[in-house]
Coordinates of C-alpha atoms in Angstrom, one line a residue:
Chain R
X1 CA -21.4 19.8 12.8
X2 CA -24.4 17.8 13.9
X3 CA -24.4 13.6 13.4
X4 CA -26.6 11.8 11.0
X5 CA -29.8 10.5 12.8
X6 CA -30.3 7.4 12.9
X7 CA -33.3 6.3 11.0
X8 CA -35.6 4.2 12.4
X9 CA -35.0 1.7 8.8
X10 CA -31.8 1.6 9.8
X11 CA -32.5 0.8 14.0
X12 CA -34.6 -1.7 12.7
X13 CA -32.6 -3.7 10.4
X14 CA -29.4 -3.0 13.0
X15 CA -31.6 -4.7 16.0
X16 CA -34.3 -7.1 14.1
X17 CA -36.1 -9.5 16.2
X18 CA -34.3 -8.1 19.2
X19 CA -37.7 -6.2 20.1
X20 CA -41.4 -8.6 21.0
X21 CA -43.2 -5.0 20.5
X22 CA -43.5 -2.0 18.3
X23 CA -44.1 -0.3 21.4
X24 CA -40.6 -1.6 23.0
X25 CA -38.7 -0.7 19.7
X26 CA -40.3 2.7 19.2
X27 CA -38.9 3.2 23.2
X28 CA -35.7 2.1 22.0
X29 CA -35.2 3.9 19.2
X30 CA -35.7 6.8 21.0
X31 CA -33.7 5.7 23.6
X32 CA -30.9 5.9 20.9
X33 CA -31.8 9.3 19.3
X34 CA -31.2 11.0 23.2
X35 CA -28.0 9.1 23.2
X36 CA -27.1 11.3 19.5
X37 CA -28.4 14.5 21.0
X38 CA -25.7 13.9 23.4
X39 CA -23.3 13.2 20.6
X40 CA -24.1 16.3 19.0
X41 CA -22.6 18.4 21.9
X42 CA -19.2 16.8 20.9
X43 CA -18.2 19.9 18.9
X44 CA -15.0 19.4 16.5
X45 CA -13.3 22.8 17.3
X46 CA -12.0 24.4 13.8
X47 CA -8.5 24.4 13.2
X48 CA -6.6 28.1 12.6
X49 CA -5.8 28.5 9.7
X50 CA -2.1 29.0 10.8
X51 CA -2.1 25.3 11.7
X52 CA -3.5 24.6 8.8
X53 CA -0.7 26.3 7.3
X54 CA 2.0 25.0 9.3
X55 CA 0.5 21.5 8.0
X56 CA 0.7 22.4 4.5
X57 CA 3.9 23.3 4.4
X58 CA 5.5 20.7 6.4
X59 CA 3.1 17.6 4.2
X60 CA 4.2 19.4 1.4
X61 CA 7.6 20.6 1.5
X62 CA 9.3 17.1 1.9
X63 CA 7.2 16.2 -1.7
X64 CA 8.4 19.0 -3.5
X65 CA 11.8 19.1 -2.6
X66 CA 11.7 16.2 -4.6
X67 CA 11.9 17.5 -8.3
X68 CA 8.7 17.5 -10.1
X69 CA 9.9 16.0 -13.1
X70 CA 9.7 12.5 -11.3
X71 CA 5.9 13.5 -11.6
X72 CA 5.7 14.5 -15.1
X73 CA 8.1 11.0 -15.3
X74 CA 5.9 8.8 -13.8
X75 CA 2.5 10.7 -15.2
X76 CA 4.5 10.2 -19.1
X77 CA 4.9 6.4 -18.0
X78 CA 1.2 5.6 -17.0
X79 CA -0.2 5.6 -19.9
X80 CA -1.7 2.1 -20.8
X81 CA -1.5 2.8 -24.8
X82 CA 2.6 3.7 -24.0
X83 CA 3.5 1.5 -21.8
X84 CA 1.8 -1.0 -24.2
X85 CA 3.9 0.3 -26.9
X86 CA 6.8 0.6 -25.3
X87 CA 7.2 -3.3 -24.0
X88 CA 6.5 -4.3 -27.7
X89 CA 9.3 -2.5 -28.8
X90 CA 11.6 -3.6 -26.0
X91 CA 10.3 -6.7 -26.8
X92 CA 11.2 -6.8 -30.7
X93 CA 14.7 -5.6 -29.4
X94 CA 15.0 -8.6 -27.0
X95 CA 14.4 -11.1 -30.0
X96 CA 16.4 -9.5 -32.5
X97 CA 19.3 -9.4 -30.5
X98 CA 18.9 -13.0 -29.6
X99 CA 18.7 -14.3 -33.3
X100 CA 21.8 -12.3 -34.4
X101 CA 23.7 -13.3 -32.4
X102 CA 22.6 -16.1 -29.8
X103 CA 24.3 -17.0 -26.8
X104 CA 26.7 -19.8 -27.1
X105 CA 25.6 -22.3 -24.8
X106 CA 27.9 -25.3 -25.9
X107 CA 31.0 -24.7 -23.7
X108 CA 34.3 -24.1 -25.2
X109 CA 34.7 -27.2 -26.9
X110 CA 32.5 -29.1 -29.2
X111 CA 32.5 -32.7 -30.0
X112 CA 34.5 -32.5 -33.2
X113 CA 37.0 -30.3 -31.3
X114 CA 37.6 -32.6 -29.0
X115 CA 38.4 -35.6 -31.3
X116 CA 38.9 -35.4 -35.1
X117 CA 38.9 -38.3 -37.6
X118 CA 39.8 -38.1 -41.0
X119 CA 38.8 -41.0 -43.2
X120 CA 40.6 -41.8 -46.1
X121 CA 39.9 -45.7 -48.1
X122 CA 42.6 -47.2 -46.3
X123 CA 43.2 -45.0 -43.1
X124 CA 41.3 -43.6 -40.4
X125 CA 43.5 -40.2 -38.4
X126 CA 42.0 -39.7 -34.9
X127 CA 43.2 -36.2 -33.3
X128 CA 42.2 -33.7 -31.5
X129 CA 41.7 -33.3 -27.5
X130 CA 41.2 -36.7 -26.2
X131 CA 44.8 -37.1 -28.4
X132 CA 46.5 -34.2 -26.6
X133 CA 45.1 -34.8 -23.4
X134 CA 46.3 -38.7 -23.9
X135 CA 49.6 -38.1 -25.4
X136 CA 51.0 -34.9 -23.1
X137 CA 54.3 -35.4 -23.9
X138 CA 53.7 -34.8 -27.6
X139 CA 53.3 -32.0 -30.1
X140 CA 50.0 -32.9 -32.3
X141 CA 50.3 -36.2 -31.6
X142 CA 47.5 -38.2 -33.9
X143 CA 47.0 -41.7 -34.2
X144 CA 46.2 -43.5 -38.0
X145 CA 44.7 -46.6 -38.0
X146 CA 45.9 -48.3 -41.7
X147 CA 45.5 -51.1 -44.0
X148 CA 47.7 -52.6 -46.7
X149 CA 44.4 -54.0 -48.0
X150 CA 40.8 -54.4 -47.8
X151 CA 40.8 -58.1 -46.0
X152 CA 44.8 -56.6 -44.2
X153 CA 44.6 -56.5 -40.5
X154 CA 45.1 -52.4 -39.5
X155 CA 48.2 -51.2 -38.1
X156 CA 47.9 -48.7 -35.5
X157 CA 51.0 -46.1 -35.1
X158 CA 51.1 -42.7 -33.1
X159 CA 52.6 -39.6 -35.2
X160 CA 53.8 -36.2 -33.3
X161 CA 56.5 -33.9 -32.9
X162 CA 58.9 -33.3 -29.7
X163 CA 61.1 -30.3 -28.9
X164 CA 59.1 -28.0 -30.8
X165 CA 58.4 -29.7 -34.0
X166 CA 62.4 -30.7 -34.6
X167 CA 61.8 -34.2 -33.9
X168 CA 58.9 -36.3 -35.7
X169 CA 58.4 -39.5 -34.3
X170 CA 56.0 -42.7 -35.6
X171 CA 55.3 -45.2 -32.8
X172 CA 53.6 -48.6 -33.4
X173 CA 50.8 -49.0 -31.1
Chain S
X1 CA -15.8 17.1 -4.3
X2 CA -18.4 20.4 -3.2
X3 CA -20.6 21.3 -5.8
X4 CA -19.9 25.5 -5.6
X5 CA -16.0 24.0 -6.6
X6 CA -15.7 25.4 -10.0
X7 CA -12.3 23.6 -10.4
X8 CA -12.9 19.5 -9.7
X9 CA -10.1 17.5 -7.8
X10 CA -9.9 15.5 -10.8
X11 CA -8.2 18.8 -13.0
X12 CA -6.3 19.9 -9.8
X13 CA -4.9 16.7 -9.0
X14 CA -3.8 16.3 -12.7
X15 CA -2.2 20.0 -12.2
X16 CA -0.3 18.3 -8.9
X17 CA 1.0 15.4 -10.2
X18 CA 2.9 18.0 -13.6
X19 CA 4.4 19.6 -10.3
X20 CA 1.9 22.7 -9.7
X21 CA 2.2 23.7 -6.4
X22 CA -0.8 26.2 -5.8
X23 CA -3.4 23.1 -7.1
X24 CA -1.9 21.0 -4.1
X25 CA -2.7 24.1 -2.3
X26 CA -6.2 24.3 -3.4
X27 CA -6.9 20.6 -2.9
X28 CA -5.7 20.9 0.6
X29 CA -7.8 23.6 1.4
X30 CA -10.8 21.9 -0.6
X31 CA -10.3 18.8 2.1
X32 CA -8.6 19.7 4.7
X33 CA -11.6 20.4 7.5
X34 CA -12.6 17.0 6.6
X35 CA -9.6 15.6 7.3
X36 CA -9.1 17.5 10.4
X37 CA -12.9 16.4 11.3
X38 CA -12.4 12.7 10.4
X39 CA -9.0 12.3 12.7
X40 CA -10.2 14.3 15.7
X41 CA -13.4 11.9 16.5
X42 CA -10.8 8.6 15.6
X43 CA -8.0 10.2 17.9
X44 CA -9.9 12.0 20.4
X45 CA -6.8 13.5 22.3
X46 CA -7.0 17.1 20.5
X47 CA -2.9 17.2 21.3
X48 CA -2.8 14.5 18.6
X49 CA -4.7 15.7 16.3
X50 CA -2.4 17.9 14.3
X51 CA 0.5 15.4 13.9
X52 CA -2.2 12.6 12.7
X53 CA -3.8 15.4 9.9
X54 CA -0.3 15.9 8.8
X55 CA 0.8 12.6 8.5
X56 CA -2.6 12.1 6.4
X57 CA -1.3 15.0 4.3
X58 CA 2.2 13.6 3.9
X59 CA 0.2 10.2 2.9
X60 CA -1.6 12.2 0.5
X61 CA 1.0 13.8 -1.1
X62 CA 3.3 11.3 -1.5
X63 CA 0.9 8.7 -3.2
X64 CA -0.9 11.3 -5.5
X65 CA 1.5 11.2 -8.1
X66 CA 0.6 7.6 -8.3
X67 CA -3.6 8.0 -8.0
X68 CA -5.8 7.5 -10.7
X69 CA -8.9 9.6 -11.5
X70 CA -10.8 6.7 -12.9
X71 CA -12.0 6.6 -8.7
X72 CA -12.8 8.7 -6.2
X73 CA -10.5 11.3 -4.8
X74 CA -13.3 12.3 -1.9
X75 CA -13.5 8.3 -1.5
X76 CA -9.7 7.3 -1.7
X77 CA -9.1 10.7 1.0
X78 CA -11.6 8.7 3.5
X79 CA -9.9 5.8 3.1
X80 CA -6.3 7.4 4.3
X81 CA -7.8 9.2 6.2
X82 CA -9.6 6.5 8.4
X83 CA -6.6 4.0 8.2
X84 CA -4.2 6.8 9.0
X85 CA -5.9 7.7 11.6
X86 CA -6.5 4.4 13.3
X87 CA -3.2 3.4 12.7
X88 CA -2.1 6.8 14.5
X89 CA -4.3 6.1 17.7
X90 CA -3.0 2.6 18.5
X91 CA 0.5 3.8 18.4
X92 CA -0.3 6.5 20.3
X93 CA -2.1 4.3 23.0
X94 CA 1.0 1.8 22.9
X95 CA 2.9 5.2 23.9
X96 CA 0.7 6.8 26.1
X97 CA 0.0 3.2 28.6
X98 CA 4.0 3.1 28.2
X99 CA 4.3 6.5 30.0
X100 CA 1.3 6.4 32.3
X101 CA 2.1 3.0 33.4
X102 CA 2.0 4.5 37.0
X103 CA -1.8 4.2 36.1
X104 CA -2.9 8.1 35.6
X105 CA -5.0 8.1 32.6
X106 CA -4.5 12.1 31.2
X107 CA -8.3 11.8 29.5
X108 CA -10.4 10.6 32.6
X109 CA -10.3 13.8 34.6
X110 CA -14.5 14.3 34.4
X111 CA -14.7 11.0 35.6
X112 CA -13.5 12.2 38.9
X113 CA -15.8 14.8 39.2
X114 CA -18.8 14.7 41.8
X115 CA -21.2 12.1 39.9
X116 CA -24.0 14.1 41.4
X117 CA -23.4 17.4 39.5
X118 CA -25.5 17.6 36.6
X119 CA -24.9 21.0 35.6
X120 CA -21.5 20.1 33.4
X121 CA -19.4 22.7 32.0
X122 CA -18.6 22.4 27.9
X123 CA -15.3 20.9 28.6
X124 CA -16.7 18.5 30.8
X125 CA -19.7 17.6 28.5
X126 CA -16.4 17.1 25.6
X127 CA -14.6 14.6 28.3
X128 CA -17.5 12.7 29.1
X129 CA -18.3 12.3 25.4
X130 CA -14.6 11.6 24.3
X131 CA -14.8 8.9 27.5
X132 CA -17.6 7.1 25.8
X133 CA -16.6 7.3 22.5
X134 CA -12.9 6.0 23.4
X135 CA -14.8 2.9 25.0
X136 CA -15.5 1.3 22.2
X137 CA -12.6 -0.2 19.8
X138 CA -11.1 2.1 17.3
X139 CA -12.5 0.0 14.2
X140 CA -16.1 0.4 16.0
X141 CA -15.4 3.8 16.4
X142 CA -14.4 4.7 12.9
X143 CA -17.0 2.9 11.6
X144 CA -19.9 5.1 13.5
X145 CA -18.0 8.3 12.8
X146 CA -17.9 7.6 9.1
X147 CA -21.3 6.5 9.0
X148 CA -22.9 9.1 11.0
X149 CA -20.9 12.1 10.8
X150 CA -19.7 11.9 7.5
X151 CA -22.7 10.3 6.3
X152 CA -21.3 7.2 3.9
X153 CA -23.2 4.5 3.2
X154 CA -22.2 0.5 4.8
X155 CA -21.0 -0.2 1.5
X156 CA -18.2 2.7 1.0
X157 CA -17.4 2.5 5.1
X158 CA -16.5 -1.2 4.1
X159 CA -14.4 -0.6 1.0
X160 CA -12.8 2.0 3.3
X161 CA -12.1 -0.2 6.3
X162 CA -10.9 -3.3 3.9
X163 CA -13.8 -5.2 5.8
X164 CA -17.2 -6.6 4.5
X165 CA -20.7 -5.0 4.9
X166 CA -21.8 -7.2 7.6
X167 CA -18.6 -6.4 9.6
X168 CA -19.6 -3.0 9.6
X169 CA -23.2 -3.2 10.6
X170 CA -21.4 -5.7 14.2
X171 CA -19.4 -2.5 14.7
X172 CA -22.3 0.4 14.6
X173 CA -24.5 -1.8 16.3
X174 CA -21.9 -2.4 19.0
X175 CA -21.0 1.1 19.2
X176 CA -24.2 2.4 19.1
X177 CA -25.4 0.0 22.3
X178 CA -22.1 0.9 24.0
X179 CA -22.3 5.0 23.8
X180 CA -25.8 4.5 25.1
X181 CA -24.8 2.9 27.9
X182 CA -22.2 4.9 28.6
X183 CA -24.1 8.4 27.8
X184 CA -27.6 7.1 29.5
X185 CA -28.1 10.0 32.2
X186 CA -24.7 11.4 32.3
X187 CA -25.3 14.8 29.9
X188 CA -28.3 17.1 30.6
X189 CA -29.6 17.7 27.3

């Protein structure tokens, strides 16, 4: 197969101003058109057609051993429109299942778990946690802050149980 | 894609990717002399050549499932091609200047010849021509082959080589005063 000449449009705009005469670029040029005449004895030979086989198969054969249902896979998945679709209803999924039933993201224990107080007109019962963790060696222990009166100073006692509820004991604090 | 086609790459690389063997078939044999072209000017050792058109093929093959036919397939073909084929010449240089680094170079037997014969033989005329071309930088040389044996314009040799027009107009205009000095009064014509 025979190269493209080079046009003299193209010589020109590859070497502007390297040339002071039309003369001197015309010789050029020329120059340059002997040096693709010499080009065009590079012949590309053709290749058999058993190589050409050999190629096939071999490029081939390692895609196809592959099942072409990945193809038909990947093909179903690139269309925009479905794709589109399909992240919207992922999507709704996502959401729906997070507002049903949303991730607990308080700890195992909340504030109220951790100390309970009961309010009554004259007494105040704090329990809970902070109470267990405070008073180990009792069962439920609580502590009730309470007043003979409005104007009475409070009396603090402790209540809980030892040796599994058998013993109830009241301590002044 | 050749006009006398009646089938266009676009159907038969639809027919590949649902898995039909015999439109990979046809494709290949649609492009495969271009291929073969494009890789023997970039690799210029003929022993080469096969393994670099079949690792073009295995290129092809492997990303087609993936190609869209909103571009190109004659386009997106050069493009492997080229960068396949570069890629497959500077390994095979690493390799070859690790093996012949007792300094014989296996492509420069014309240049031993008597300078003073000028009536070459055919494989001689091929030597001296693969010489000159191999003188210039792989990039340069892709550049001029796509442009002037394949006939693409600056603009698609650009998108091709991932560089900009103006790169590609350096490279021709290097090659092109390289090869003539090289060529000047070695070849009869």
């Amino acid at each position: 197969m025979k190269n493209q000449r080079l046009s003299l449009e193209e010589f020109k705009a590859f070497f502007q101003d390297s040339f002071e005469s039309q003369e001197e670029l015309l010789s050029e040029y020329n120059s340059f058109l002997s040096t693709f005449e010499q080009l065009d004895q590079a012949a590309v030979p053709d290749l058999s057609s058993e190589k050409k086989a050999e190629i096939f198969k071999q490029s081939c054969q390692s895609q196809w051993r592959e099942s072409p249902w990945i193809f038909t896979l990947i093909n179903f998945f690139r269309q925009p429109a479905l794709t589109f679709a399909l992240g919207i209803v992922i999507g709704c999924i996502l959401m729906s299942v997070v507002k049903n039933d949303p991730v607990d993201l308080t700890g195992t224990a909340s504030a109220d778990e951790l100390l309970e107080i009961e309010h009554t007109r004259y007494s105040q019962t704090y329990k809970g946690k902070i109470i267990d963790d405070y008073y180990p060696e009792f069962e439920n222990p609580k502590i009730v802050l309470e007043k003979a009166g409005e104007d009475a100073p409070p009396q603090r006692t402790l209540h809980g149980t030892l040796d599994n509820g058998e013993i109830y004991v009241v301590w002044n604090l | 894609m050749n006009r006398q086609d009646p089938v266009p790459d676009e159907a038969l690389i639809e027919a590949v990717q649902e898995g039909d063997r015999n439109a990979a078939a046809w494709l290949y044999n649609r492009h495969v002399d271009r291929v073969h072209r494009i890789c023997y000017r970039i690799v210029l050792d003929p022993s080469q050549v096969q393994d670099c058109v079949q690792e073009v093929w295995l290129k092809v093959f492997r990303k087609l499932g993936r190609f869209r036919c909103d571009k190109s397939f004659a386009a997106w073909l050069n493009s492997v091609t080229a960068n396949t084929a570069i890629d497959y010449y500077r390994k095979w240089i690493r390799q070859r200047k690790h093996i012949n680094s007792g300094g014989i170079h296996p492509g420069t037997a014309a240049a031993d010849e008597n300078p003073g014969n000028r009536q070459l033989d055919s494989a001689l005329i091929q030597e001296r021509i693969r010489d000159a071309l191999e003188t210039i930088s792989v990039n340069q040389r892709t550049a001029f082959i796509l442009r002037y044996y394949e006939d693409m314009t600056i603009a698609e040799i650009a998108q091709t080589l991932g560089c900009t027009e103006g790169a590609v107009r350096t490279h021709i205009r290097r090659s092109l005063l390289a090869l003539r000095a090289k060529l000047a009064g070695k070849i009869d014509v």
